[in-house]
mmCIF file of C-alpha atoms and ligand atoms in Angstrom:
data_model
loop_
_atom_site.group_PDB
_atom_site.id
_atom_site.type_symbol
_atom_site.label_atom_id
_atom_site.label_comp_id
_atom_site.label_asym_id
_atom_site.label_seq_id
_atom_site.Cartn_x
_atom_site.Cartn_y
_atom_site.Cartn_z
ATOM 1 C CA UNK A 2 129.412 108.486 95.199
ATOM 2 C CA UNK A 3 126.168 109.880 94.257
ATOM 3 C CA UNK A 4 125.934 113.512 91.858
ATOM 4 C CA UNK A 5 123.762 115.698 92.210
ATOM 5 C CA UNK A 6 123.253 118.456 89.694
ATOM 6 C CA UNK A 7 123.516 122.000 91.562
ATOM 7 C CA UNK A 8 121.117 123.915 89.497
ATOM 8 C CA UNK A 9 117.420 125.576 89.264
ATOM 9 C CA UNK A 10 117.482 125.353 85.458
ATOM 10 C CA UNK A 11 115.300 123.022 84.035
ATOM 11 C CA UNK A 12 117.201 122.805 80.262
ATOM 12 C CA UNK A 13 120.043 121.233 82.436
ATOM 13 C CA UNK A 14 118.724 119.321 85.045
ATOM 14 C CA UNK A 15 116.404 117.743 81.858
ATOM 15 C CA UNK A 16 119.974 117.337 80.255
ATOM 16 C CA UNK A 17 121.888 115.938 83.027
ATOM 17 C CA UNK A 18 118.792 113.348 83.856
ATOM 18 C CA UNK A 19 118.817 111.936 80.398
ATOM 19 C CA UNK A 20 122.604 111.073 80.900
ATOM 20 C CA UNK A 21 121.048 108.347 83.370
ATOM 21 C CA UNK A 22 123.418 108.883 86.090
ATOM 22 C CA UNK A 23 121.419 111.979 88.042
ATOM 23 C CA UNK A 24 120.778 110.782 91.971
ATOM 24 C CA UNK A 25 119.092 114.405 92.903
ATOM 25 C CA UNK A 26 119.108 118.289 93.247
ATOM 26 C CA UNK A 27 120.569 120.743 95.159
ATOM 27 C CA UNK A 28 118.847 124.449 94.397
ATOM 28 C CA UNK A 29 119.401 127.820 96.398
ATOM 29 C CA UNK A 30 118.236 131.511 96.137
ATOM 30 C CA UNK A 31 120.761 132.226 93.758
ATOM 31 C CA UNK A 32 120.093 129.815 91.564
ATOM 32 C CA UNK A 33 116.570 130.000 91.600
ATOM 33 C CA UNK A 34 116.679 133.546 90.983
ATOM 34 C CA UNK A 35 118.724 133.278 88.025
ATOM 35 C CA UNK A 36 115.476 131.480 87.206
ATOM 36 C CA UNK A 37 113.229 134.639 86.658
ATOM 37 C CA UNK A 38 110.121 131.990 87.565
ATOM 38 C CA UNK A 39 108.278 131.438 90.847
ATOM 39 C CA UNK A 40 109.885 129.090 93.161
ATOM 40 C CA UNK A 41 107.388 127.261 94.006
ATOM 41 C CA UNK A 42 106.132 126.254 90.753
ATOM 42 C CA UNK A 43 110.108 125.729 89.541
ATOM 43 C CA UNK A 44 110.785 123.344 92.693
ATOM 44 C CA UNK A 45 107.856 121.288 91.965
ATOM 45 C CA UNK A 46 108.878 120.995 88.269
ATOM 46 C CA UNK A 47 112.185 120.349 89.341
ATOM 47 C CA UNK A 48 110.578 117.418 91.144
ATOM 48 C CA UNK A 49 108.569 116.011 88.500
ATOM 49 C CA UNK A 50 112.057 115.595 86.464
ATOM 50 C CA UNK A 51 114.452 114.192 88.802
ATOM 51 C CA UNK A 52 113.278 111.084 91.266
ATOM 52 C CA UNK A 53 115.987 111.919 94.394
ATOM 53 C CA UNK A 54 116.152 114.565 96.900
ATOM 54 C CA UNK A 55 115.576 117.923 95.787
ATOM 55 C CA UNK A 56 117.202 120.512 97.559
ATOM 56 C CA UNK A 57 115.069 123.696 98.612
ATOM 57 C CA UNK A 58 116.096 126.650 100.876
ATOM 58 C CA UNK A 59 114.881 128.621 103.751
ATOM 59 C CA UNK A 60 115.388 132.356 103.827
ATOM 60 C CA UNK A 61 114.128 132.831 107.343
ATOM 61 C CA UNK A 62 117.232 134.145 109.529
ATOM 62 C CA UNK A 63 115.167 132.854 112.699
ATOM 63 C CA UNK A 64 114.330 128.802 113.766
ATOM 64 C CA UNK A 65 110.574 129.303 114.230
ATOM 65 C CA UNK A 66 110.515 131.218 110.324
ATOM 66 C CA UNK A 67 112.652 128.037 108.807
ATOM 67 C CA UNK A 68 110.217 125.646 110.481
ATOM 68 C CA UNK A 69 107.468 127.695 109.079
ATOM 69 C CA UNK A 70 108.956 127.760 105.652
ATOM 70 C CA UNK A 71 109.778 124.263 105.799
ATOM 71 C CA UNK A 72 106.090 123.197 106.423
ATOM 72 C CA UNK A 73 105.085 124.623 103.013
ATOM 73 C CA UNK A 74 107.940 123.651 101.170
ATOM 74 C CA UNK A 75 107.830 119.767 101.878
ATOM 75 C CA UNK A 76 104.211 120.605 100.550
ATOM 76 C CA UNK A 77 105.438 121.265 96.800
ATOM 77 C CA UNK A 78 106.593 117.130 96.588
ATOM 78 C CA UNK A 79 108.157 113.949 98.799
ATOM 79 C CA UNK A 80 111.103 114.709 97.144
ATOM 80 C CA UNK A 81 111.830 118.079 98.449
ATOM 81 C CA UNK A 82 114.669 118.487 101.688
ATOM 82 C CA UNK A 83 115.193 121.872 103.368
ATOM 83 C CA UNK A 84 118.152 123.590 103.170
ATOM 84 C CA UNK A 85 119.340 125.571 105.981
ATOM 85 C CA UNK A 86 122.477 127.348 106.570
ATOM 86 C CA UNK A 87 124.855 126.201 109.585
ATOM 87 C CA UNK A 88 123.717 128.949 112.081
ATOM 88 C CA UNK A 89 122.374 128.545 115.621
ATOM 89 C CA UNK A 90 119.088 129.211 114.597
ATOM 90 C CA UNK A 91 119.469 126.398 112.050
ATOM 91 C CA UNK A 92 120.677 123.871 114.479
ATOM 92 C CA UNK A 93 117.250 124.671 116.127
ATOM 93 C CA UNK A 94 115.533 124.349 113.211
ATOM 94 C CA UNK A 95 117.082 120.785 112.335
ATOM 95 C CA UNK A 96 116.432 119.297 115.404
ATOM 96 C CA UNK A 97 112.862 120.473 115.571
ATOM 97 C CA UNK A 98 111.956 119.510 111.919
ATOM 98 C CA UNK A 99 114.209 116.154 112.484
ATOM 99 C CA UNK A 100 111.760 115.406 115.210
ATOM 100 C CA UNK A 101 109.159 115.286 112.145
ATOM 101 C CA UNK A 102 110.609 113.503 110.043
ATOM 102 C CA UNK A 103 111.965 116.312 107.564
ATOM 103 C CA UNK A 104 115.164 115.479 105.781
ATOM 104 C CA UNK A 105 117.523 118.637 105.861
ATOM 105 C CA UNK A 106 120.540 119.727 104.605
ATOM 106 C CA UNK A 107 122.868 121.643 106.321
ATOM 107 C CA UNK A 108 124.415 124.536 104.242
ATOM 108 C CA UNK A 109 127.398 126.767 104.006
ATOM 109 C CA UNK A 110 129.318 125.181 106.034
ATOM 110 C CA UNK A 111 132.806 125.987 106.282
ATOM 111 C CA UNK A 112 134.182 123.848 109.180
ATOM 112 C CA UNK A 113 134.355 120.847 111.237
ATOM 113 C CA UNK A 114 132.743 121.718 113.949
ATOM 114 C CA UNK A 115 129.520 122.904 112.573
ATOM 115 C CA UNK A 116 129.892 119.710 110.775
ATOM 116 C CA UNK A 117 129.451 117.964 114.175
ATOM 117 C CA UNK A 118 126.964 119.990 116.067
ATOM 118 C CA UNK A 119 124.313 119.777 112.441
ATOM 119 C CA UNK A 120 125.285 115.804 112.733
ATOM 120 C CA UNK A 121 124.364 116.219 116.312
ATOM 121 C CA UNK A 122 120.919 118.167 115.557
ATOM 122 C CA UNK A 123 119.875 115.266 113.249
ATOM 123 C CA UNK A 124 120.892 116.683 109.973
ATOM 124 C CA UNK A 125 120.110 114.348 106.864
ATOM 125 C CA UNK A 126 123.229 115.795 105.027
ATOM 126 C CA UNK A 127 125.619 118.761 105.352
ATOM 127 C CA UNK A 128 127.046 120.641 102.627
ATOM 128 C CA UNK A 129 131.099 121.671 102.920
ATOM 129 C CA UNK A 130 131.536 124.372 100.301
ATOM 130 C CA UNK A 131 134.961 123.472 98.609
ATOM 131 C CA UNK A 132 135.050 126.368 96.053
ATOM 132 C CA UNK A 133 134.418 129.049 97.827
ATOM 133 C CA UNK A 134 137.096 128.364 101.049
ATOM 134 C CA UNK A 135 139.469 127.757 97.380
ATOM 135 C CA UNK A 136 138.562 131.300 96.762
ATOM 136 C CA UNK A 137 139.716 132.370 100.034
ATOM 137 C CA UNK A 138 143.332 130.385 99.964
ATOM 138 C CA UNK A 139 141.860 127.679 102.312
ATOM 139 C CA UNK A 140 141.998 124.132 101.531
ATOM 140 C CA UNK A 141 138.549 123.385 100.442
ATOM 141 C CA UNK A 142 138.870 119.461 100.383
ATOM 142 C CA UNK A 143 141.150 119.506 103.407
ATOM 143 C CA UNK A 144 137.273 120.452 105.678
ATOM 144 C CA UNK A 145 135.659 117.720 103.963
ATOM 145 C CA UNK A 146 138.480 114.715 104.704
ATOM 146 C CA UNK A 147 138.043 116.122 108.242
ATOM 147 C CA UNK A 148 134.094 116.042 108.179
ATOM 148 C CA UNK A 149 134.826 112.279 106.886
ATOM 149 C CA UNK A 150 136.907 111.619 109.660
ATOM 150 C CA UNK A 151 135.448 112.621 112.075
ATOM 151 C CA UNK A 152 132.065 111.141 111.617
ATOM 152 C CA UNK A 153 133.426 107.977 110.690
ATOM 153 C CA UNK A 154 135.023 108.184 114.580
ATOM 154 C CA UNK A 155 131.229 108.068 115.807
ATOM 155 C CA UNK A 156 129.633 106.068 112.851
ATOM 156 C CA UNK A 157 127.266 109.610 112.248
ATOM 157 C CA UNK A 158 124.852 108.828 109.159
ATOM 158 C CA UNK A 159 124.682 112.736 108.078
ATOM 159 C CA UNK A 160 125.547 112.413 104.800
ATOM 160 C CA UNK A 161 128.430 114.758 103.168
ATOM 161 C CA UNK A 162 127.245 116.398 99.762
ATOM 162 C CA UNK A 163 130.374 118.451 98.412
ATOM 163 C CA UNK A 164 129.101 121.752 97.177
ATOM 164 C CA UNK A 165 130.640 124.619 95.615
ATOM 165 C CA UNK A 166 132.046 122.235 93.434
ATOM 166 C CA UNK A 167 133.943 124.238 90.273
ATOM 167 C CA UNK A 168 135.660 122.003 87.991
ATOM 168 C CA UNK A 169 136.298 117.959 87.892
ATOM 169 C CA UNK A 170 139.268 117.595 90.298
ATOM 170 C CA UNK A 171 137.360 118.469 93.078
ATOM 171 C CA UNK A 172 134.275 115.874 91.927
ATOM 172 C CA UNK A 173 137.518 113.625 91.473
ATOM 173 C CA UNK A 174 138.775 114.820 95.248
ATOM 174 C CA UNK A 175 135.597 114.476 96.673
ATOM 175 C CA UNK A 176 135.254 110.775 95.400
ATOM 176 C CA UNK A 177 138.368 110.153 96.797
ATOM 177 C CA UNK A 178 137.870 111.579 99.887
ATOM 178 C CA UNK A 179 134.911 109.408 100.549
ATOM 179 C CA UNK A 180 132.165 112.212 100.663
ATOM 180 C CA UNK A 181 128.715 110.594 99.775
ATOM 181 C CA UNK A 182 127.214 113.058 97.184
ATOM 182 C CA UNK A 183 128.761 115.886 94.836
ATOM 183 C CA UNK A 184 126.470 118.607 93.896
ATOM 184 C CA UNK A 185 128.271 119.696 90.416
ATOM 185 C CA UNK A 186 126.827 122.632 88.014
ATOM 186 C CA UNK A 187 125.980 121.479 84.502
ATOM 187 C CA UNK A 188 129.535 123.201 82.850
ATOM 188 C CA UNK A 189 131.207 120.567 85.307
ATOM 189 C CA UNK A 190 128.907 117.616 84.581
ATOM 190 C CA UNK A 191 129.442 118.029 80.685
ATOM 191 C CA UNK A 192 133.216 117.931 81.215
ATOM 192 C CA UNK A 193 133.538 114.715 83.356
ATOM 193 C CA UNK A 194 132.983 112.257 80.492
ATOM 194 C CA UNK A 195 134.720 114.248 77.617
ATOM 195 C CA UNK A 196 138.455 113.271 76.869
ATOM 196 C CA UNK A 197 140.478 114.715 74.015
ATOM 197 C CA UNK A 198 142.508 110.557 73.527
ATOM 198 C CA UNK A 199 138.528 109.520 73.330
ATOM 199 C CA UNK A 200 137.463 111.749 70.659
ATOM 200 C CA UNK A 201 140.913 110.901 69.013
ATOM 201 C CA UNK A 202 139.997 107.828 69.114
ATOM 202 C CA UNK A 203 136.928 107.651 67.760
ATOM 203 C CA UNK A 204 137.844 109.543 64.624
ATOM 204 C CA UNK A 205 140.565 107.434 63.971
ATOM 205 C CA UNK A 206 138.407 104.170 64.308
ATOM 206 C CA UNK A 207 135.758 106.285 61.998
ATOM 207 C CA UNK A 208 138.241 107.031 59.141
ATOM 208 C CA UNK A 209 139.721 103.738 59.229
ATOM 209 C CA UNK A 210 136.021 101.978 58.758
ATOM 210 C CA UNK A 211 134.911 104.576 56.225
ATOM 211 C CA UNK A 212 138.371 103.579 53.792
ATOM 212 C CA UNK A 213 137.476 99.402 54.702
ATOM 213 C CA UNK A 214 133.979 100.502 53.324
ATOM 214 C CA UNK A 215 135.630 102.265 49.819
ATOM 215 C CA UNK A 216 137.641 99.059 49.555
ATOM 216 C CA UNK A 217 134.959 97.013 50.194
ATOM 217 C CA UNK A 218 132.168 98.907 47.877
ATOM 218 C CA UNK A 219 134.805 98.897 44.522
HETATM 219 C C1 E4P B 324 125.224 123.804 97.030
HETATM 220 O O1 E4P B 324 124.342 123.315 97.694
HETATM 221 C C2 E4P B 324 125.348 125.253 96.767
HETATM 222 O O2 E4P B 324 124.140 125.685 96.254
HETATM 223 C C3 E4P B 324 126.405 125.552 95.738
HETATM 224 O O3 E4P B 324 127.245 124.440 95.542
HETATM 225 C C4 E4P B 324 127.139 126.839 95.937
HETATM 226 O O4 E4P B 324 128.111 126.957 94.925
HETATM 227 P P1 E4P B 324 128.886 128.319 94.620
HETATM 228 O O5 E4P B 324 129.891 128.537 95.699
HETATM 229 O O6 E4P B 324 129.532 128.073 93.292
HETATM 230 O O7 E4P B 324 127.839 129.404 94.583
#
């Protein structure tokens, strides 16, 4: 499974990539805003870090504005994939910008059959949003086993990237479910290699070598 870092911030994304496991991006209004920088010029630093897909989103509501937007934003790098929600109007949008050879990925999605029809339009990847269906006492994992299933029936290449991720069950979950990519914020990332028996252990080895060394210096 691939991770992706769900961020705009470059202090993490920097951080995650030196781990050496990064595969790409995924960015969104939100997040960039938390930013306080210009877009542009944070996407195409983004890009200069990380060498995968970058995730950047259209705020046009209509298909003909996220075409538009999509034009300049594949400008800022190669790297660079359009966002767009799961809407009508994005469907449209896919299958036009699919036509020219933009990669897109299909976001807030919340069920199966959007899952399908963005599949259908040509999406590059589609983005269930575990947390937030969590939130709402649906079973956030339960959409993507279904999005698996379901395009493993037809042998669909969208890929699934599990967003909304909040803690590292669901990376585990998603993993385990099969889903291609998990988009996880930094707090996650910096928890999924930290375990209390580790650090035990390596204090215990530490203590024991430091009293060899006493015994060994007298
Ligand atoms: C992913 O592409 C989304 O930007 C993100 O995962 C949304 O996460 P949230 O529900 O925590 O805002």
């Amino acid at each position: 499974m691939k991770l992706f870092i769900d961020t705009a911030s470059l202090e993490d994304i920097k951080t995650a990539n030196s781990f050496g496991v990064l595969d790409g991006v995924t960015t969104n209004p939100t997040l960039l805003s938390r930013e306080q920088a210009d877009p542009v010029a944070q996407l195409k630093n983004i890009c200069q870090i990380v060498n995968g897909p970058v995730s950047a989103e259209v705020t046009s509501l209509e298909a003909r504005g996220m075409v538009a937007e999509a034009k300049r934003l594949v400008k800022i790098s190669p790297n660079i994939v359009i966002k767009i929600p799961c809407t009508v109007e994005g469907l449209k949008a896919t299958k036009g910008l699919t036509s020219l050879g933009v990669r897109t990925n299909l976001t807030l999605c919340f069920s199966s059959s959007q899952a399908l029809l963005v599949a259908k339009a040509g999406a590059t990847y589609v983005s269930p949003f575990v947390g937030r269906l969590d939130d709402i006492s649906a079973e956030g994992m339960a959409l993507v086993s279904d999005i698996k299933l379901i395009y493993d029936n037809y042998g669909i290449s969208t890929q699934i990237i599990v967003a909304s991720i909040r803690h590292p069950i669901h990376f585990l979950e998603a993993a385990r479910v099969g889903a291609d990519i998990a988009t996880v914020p930094f707090y996650v990332i910096e928890k999924l290699m930290r375990h209390p028996l580790t650090e035990a252990g390596i204090k215990k080895f530490m203590d024991d070598w430091k009293k060899l060394k006493k015994i060994l210096d007298k």
